[in-house]
Amino acid sequence: MYNKIKLRVFEIIEKAEKGDTLSSIFDFFIMTLICVNSLSVFIETFPISSDFESILYKIEFFSIIIFSVEYLLRLWTADYLYENLSGLKARIKYAFSFMALIDLFAILPFYIPFFVKVDLRVLRMLRLIRLSRIIKVNRYTTALYKVIEVVRKKSSELISAIFMLFILMLISSILIYYIESPSQPEVYKNALSGLWWSIAIFTSVWLGDIYPITTAGKILCALMAILGVAIIAVPTGIISSGFVEESTEEDDERLKLLREMKKDIEELKNKK
């Protein structure tokens, strides 16, 4: 009986399987609660009445209870997640997994002041950690899971592209510093100022606070702007190809499953 209840709890708190209504309701409830919490953090930046602040606190308190219970239940049922490990080892492994740490960070800021005296400014910073709750949505949505899976599979290509972009920004920041610093010493104080210019150019986010005035600087700016469009497009292309490959793999798996089903049906017919 105990094991049956434990297994059912595990099935409910994990991503819902098709046809599992209770698990689907749980997923929807948690996702709604996460969205409400994120909205609360946004609303807190505005001047609000004490009554409305009290409502937000009640929402926070209710959320902490739910998220705390969820975290404990996931620890309790971790041996079903890691079937090859014993109960204690499975719980330790789960406790240090990425999503478990996100779950912990989501509730920790509420409990810390009860055990440690925290400065008000530090407490405000800790409360911002509540925004990590939005990452919990990944557990219940296939779309976000696919994004993370694509990034994971294409991590080596993405790291290479980002490294190349960083090297190019570093070189351009040094070049613009040596070109512009004689004419604008108060603007281009060091290569770090040039790096800020490089980031603005490569990302096409032109803020207008730092720009070249010399002919050589303007030519470099034009070249980097054109090159930046091509370089920034590389990671986008890598991720796009990753999504295509992921979709193709899913289609291949479905096709394979259909073929196996067809084969099984034909074998049953032949037996008859």
GROMACS .gro file of C-alpha atoms in nm:
model
  272
    1MET     CA    1   0.000   0.000   0.000
    2TYR     CA    2   0.278   0.241   0.098
    3ASN     CA    3   0.470   0.176  -0.226
    4LYS     CA    4   0.154   0.219  -0.435
    5ILE     CA    5   0.082   0.559  -0.276
    6LYS     CA    6   0.444   0.665  -0.322
    7LEU     CA    7   0.444   0.560  -0.688
    8ARG     CA    8   0.117   0.744  -0.751
    9VAL     CA    9   0.255   1.060  -0.589
   10PHE     CA   10   0.562   1.033  -0.814
   11GLU     CA   11   0.339   0.997  -1.124
   12ILE     CA   12   0.135   1.302  -1.024
   13ILE     CA   13   0.426   1.540  -0.951
   14GLU     CA   14   0.619   1.438  -1.264
   15LYS     CA   15   0.523   1.575  -1.606
   16ALA     CA   16   0.177   1.444  -1.687
   17GLU     CA   17   0.144   1.142  -1.912
   18LYS     CA   18  -0.137   1.137  -2.167
   19GLY     CA   19  -0.464   1.048  -1.996
   20ASP     CA   20  -0.348   1.123  -1.640
   21THR     CA   21  -0.600   1.393  -1.545
   22LEU     CA   22  -0.483   1.440  -1.186
   23SER     CA   23  -0.121   1.490  -1.296
   24SER     CA   24  -0.233   1.738  -1.565
   25ILE     CA   25  -0.430   1.937  -1.304
   26PHE     CA   26  -0.124   1.942  -1.077
   27ASP     CA   27   0.100   2.064  -1.363
   28PHE     CA   28  -0.147   2.340  -1.453
   29PHE     CA   29  -0.182   2.445  -1.088
   30ILE     CA   30   0.195   2.471  -1.034
   31MET     CA   31   0.247   2.660  -1.362
   32THR     CA   32  -0.030   2.905  -1.269
   33LEU     CA   33   0.123   2.955  -0.925
   34ILE     CA   34   0.467   3.022  -1.077
   35CYS     CA   35   0.319   3.283  -1.315
   36VAL     CA   36   0.128   3.450  -1.029
   37ASN     CA   37   0.449   3.465  -0.822
   38SER     CA   38   0.648   3.620  -1.107
   39LEU     CA   39   0.372   3.876  -1.155
   40SER     CA   40   0.380   3.953  -0.780
   41VAL     CA   41   0.754   4.030  -0.795
   42PHE     CA   42   0.679   4.267  -1.085
   43ILE     CA   43   0.392   4.439  -0.899
   44GLU     CA   44   0.610   4.489  -0.587
   45THR     CA   45   0.823   4.743  -0.780
   46PHE     CA   46   0.522   4.981  -0.785
   47PRO     CA   47   0.390   5.192  -0.495
   48ILE     CA   48   0.105   4.979  -0.354
   49SER     CA   49  -0.132   5.008  -0.060
   50SER     CA   50  -0.079   4.812   0.260
   51ASP     CA   51  -0.393   4.607   0.188
   52PHE     CA   52  -0.263   4.501  -0.152
   53GLU     CA   53   0.078   4.432   0.000
   54SER     CA   54  -0.095   4.204   0.251
   55ILE     CA   55  -0.260   4.014  -0.036
   56LEU     CA   56   0.078   3.966  -0.205
   57TYR     CA   57   0.225   3.837   0.121
   58LYS     CA   58  -0.058   3.584   0.155
   59ILE     CA   59   0.003   3.468  -0.202
   60GLU     CA   60   0.375   3.436  -0.120
   61PHE     CA   61   0.302   3.243   0.201
   62PHE     CA   62   0.062   3.006   0.023
   63SER     CA   63   0.315   2.954  -0.259
   64ILE     CA   64   0.595   2.876  -0.015
   65ILE     CA   65   0.383   2.605   0.148
   66ILE     CA   66   0.300   2.447  -0.189
   67PHE     CA   67   0.656   2.469  -0.325
   68SER     CA   68   0.800   2.334   0.002
   69VAL     CA   69   0.563   2.036   0.000
   70GLU     CA   70   0.644   1.977  -0.368
   71TYR     CA   71   1.018   1.984  -0.295
   72LEU     CA   72   0.982   1.734  -0.008
   73LEU     CA   73   0.764   1.504  -0.218
   74ARG     CA   74   1.023   1.506  -0.499
   75LEU     CA   75   1.292   1.413  -0.247
   76TRP     CA   76   1.071   1.140  -0.106
   77THR     CA   77   1.003   0.984  -0.448
   78ALA     CA   78   1.356   1.034  -0.590
   79ASP     CA   79   1.422   0.659  -0.586
   80TYR     CA   80   1.160   0.620  -0.862
   81LEU     CA   81   1.343   0.883  -1.068
   82TYR     CA   82   1.679   0.707  -1.020
   83GLU     CA   83   1.570   0.343  -1.014
   84ASN     CA   84   1.929   0.211  -1.023
   85LEU     CA   85   2.018   0.386  -0.693
   86SER     CA   86   1.917   0.316  -0.335
   87GLY     CA   87   1.679   0.550  -0.152
   88LEU     CA   88   1.943   0.769   0.019
   89LYS     CA   89   2.175   0.787  -0.282
   90ALA     CA   90   1.882   0.872  -0.512
   91ARG     CA   91   1.774   1.155  -0.279
   92ILE     CA   92   2.130   1.295  -0.258
   93LYS     CA   93   2.167   1.282  -0.637
   94TYR     CA   94   1.831   1.454  -0.684
   95ALA     CA   95   1.910   1.719  -0.418
   96PHE     CA   96   2.214   1.831  -0.622
   97SER     CA   97   2.041   1.817  -0.963
   98PHE     CA   98   1.976   2.144  -1.147
   99MET     CA   99   1.598   2.145  -1.109
  100ALA     CA  100   1.616   2.045  -0.741
  101LEU     CA  101   1.850   2.338  -0.672
  102ILE     CA  102   1.606   2.569  -0.854
  103ASP     CA  103   1.326   2.432  -0.632
  104LEU     CA  104   1.540   2.497  -0.325
  105PHE     CA  105   1.634   2.853  -0.432
  106ALA     CA  106   1.265   2.922  -0.493
  107ILE     CA  107   1.178   2.865  -0.126
  108LEU     CA  108   1.506   2.946   0.056
  109PRO     CA  109   1.470   3.329   0.073
  110PHE     CA  110   1.152   3.290   0.279
  111TYR     CA  111   1.315   3.068   0.545
  112ILE     CA  112   1.659   3.235   0.580
  113PRO     CA  113   1.538   3.532   0.796
  114PHE     CA  114   1.395   3.286   1.051
  115PHE     CA  115   1.740   3.138   1.117
  116VAL     CA  116   1.983   3.420   1.032
  117LYS     CA  117   1.954   3.791   1.099
  118VAL     CA  118   1.963   3.949   0.754
  119ASP     CA  119   2.006   4.314   0.660
  120LEU     CA  120   1.700   4.465   0.485
  121ARG     CA  121   1.898   4.533   0.163
  122VAL     CA  122   2.027   4.174   0.158
  123LEU     CA  123   1.673   4.049   0.223
  124ARG     CA  124   1.547   4.242  -0.080
  125MET     CA  125   1.819   4.085  -0.294
  126LEU     CA  126   1.730   3.740  -0.160
  127ARG     CA  127   1.366   3.799  -0.246
  128LEU     CA  128   1.467   3.854  -0.608
  129ILE     CA  129   1.581   3.490  -0.613
  130ARG     CA  130   1.209   3.409  -0.617
  131LEU     CA  131   1.225   3.486  -0.989
  132SER     CA  132   1.407   3.153  -1.026
  133ARG     CA  133   1.062   2.995  -0.984
  134ILE     CA  134   0.989   3.079  -1.347
  135ILE     CA  135   1.255   2.822  -1.445
  136LYS     CA  136   1.042   2.557  -1.275
  137VAL     CA  137   0.797   2.593  -1.566
  138ASN     CA  138   1.048   2.401  -1.778
  139ARG     CA  139   0.955   2.085  -1.587
  140TYR     CA  140   0.595   2.103  -1.712
  141THR     CA  141   0.633   2.228  -2.071
  142THR     CA  142   0.760   2.031  -2.370
  143ALA     CA  143   0.852   2.349  -2.560
  144LEU     CA  144   1.102   2.473  -2.300
  145TYR     CA  145   1.241   2.122  -2.264
  146LYS     CA  146   1.308   2.114  -2.638
  147VAL     CA  147   1.491   2.448  -2.625
  148ILE     CA  148   1.720   2.327  -2.345
  149GLU     CA  149   1.773   1.991  -2.519
  150VAL     CA  150   1.872   2.164  -2.846
  151VAL     CA  151   2.113   2.397  -2.664
  152ARG     CA  152   2.263   2.097  -2.480
  153LYS     CA  153   2.314   1.897  -2.799
  154LYS     CA  154   2.461   2.195  -2.985
  155SER     CA  155   2.664   2.323  -2.689
  156SER     CA  156   3.006   2.261  -2.850
  157GLU     CA  157   2.911   2.450  -3.169
  158LEU     CA  158   2.752   2.733  -2.969
  159ILE     CA  159   3.058   2.766  -2.744
  160SER     CA  160   3.283   2.786  -3.053
  161ALA     CA  161   3.063   3.056  -3.210
  162ILE     CA  162   3.044   3.257  -2.886
  163PHE     CA  163   3.422   3.225  -2.835
  164MET     CA  164   3.483   3.351  -3.189
  165LEU     CA  165   3.247   3.643  -3.125
  166PHE     CA  166   3.427   3.727  -2.799
  167ILE     CA  167   3.770   3.724  -2.968
  168LEU     CA  168   3.642   3.951  -3.245
  169MET     CA  169   3.490   4.193  -2.991
  170LEU     CA  170   3.816   4.196  -2.795
  171ILE     CA  171   4.024   4.276  -3.105
  172SER     CA  172   3.782   4.547  -3.222
  173SER     CA  173   3.771   4.706  -2.875
  174ILE     CA  174   4.152   4.735  -2.869
  175LEU     CA  175   4.159   4.874  -3.226
  176ILE     CA  176   3.889   5.136  -3.159
  177TYR     CA  177   4.068   5.240  -2.839
  178TYR     CA  178   4.398   5.308  -3.017
  179ILE     CA  179   4.219   5.481  -3.309
  180GLU     CA  180   3.984   5.702  -3.106
  181SER     CA  181   4.160   5.767  -2.774
  182PRO     CA  182   4.385   6.047  -2.915
  183SER     CA  183   4.072   6.235  -3.034
  184GLN     CA  184   3.837   6.134  -2.747
  185PRO     CA  185   4.051   6.057  -2.440
  186GLU     CA  186   3.759   6.129  -2.204
  187VAL     CA  187   3.535   5.878  -2.387
  188TYR     CA  188   3.780   5.602  -2.478
  189LYS     CA  189   3.967   5.587  -2.147
  190ASN     CA  190   4.081   5.227  -2.193
  191ALA     CA  191   4.005   4.910  -2.388
  192LEU     CA  192   3.705   4.846  -2.161
  193SER     CA  193   3.534   5.152  -2.309
  194GLY     CA  194   3.609   5.005  -2.651
  195LEU     CA  195   3.454   4.674  -2.541
  196TRP     CA  196   3.129   4.851  -2.453
  197TRP     CA  197   3.131   5.001  -2.804
  198SER     CA  198   3.200   4.656  -2.955
  199ILE     CA  199   2.906   4.499  -2.771
  200ALA     CA  200   2.675   4.779  -2.890
  201ILE     CA  201   2.793   4.738  -3.250
  202PHE     CA  202   2.779   4.357  -3.267
  203THR     CA  203   2.438   4.333  -3.105
  204SER     CA  204   2.298   4.626  -3.309
  205VAL     CA  205   2.191   4.795  -2.985
  206TRP     CA  206   2.314   5.146  -3.057
  207LEU     CA  207   2.284   5.359  -2.742
  208GLY     CA  208   2.459   5.668  -2.884
  209ASP     CA  209   2.671   5.730  -2.572
  210ILE     CA  210   2.997   5.624  -2.735
  211TYR     CA  211   3.083   5.646  -3.104
  212PRO     CA  212   3.385   5.716  -3.330
  213ILE     CA  213   3.452   6.061  -3.475
  214THR     CA  214   3.766   5.988  -3.677
  215THR     CA  215   3.756   5.857  -4.036
  216ALA     CA  216   3.945   5.540  -3.945
  217GLY     CA  217   3.712   5.484  -3.649
  218LYS     CA  218   3.402   5.525  -3.867
  219ILE     CA  219   3.540   5.277  -4.124
  220LEU     CA  220   3.612   5.026  -3.846
  221CYS     CA  221   3.263   5.086  -3.706
  222ALA     CA  222   3.103   5.014  -4.046
  223LEU     CA  223   3.310   4.698  -4.098
  224MET     CA  224   3.232   4.566  -3.748
  225ALA     CA  225   2.861   4.641  -3.792
  226ILE     CA  226   2.848   4.440  -4.117
  227LEU     CA  227   3.060   4.160  -3.971
  228GLY     CA  228   2.854   4.161  -3.653
  229VAL     CA  229   2.534   4.077  -3.844
  230ALA     CA  230   2.704   3.769  -3.991
  231ILE     CA  231   2.864   3.660  -3.661
  232ILE     CA  232   2.545   3.701  -3.453
  233ALA     CA  233   2.357   3.496  -3.715
  234VAL     CA  234   2.584   3.193  -3.655
  235PRO     CA  235   2.442   3.090  -3.312
  236THR     CA  236   2.089   3.150  -3.447
  237GLY     CA  237   2.160   2.918  -3.739
  238ILE     CA  238   2.306   2.652  -3.507
  239ILE     CA  239   1.997   2.657  -3.283
  240SER     CA  240   1.762   2.653  -3.586
  241SER     CA  241   1.938   2.349  -3.733
  242GLY     CA  242   1.918   2.187  -3.389
  243PHE     CA  243   1.538   2.227  -3.385
  244VAL     CA  244   1.515   2.077  -3.735
  245GLU     CA  245   1.726   1.777  -3.627
  246GLU     CA  246   1.519   1.734  -3.309
  247SER     CA  247   1.194   1.734  -3.510
  248THR     CA  248   1.342   1.488  -3.762
  249GLU     CA  249   1.447   1.252  -3.481
  250GLU     CA  250   1.096   1.265  -3.333
  251ASP     CA  251   0.942   1.191  -3.674
  252ASP     CA  252   1.182   0.899  -3.723
  253GLU     CA  253   1.089   0.758  -3.382
  254ARG     CA  254   0.717   0.786  -3.462
  255LEU     CA  255   0.771   0.619  -3.801
  256LYS     CA  256   0.970   0.339  -3.636
  257LEU     CA  257   0.695   0.287  -3.380
  258LEU     CA  258   0.428   0.274  -3.653
  259ARG     CA  259   0.631   0.018  -3.848
  260GLU     CA  260   0.669  -0.199  -3.537
  261MET     CA  261   0.295  -0.175  -3.470
  262LYS     CA  262   0.220  -0.268  -3.832
  263LYS     CA  263   0.458  -0.561  -3.807
  264ASP     CA  264   0.292  -0.683  -3.485
  265ILE     CA  265  -0.055  -0.658  -3.645
  266GLU     CA  266   0.061  -0.858  -3.950
  267GLU     CA  267   0.211  -1.128  -3.724
  268LEU     CA  268  -0.118  -1.155  -3.533
  269LYS     CA  269  -0.308  -1.189  -3.862
  270ASN     CA  270  -0.072  -1.464  -3.982
  271LYS     CA  271  -0.115  -1.656  -3.657
  272LYS     CA  272  -0.491  -1.650  -3.704
   0.00000   0.00000   0.00000
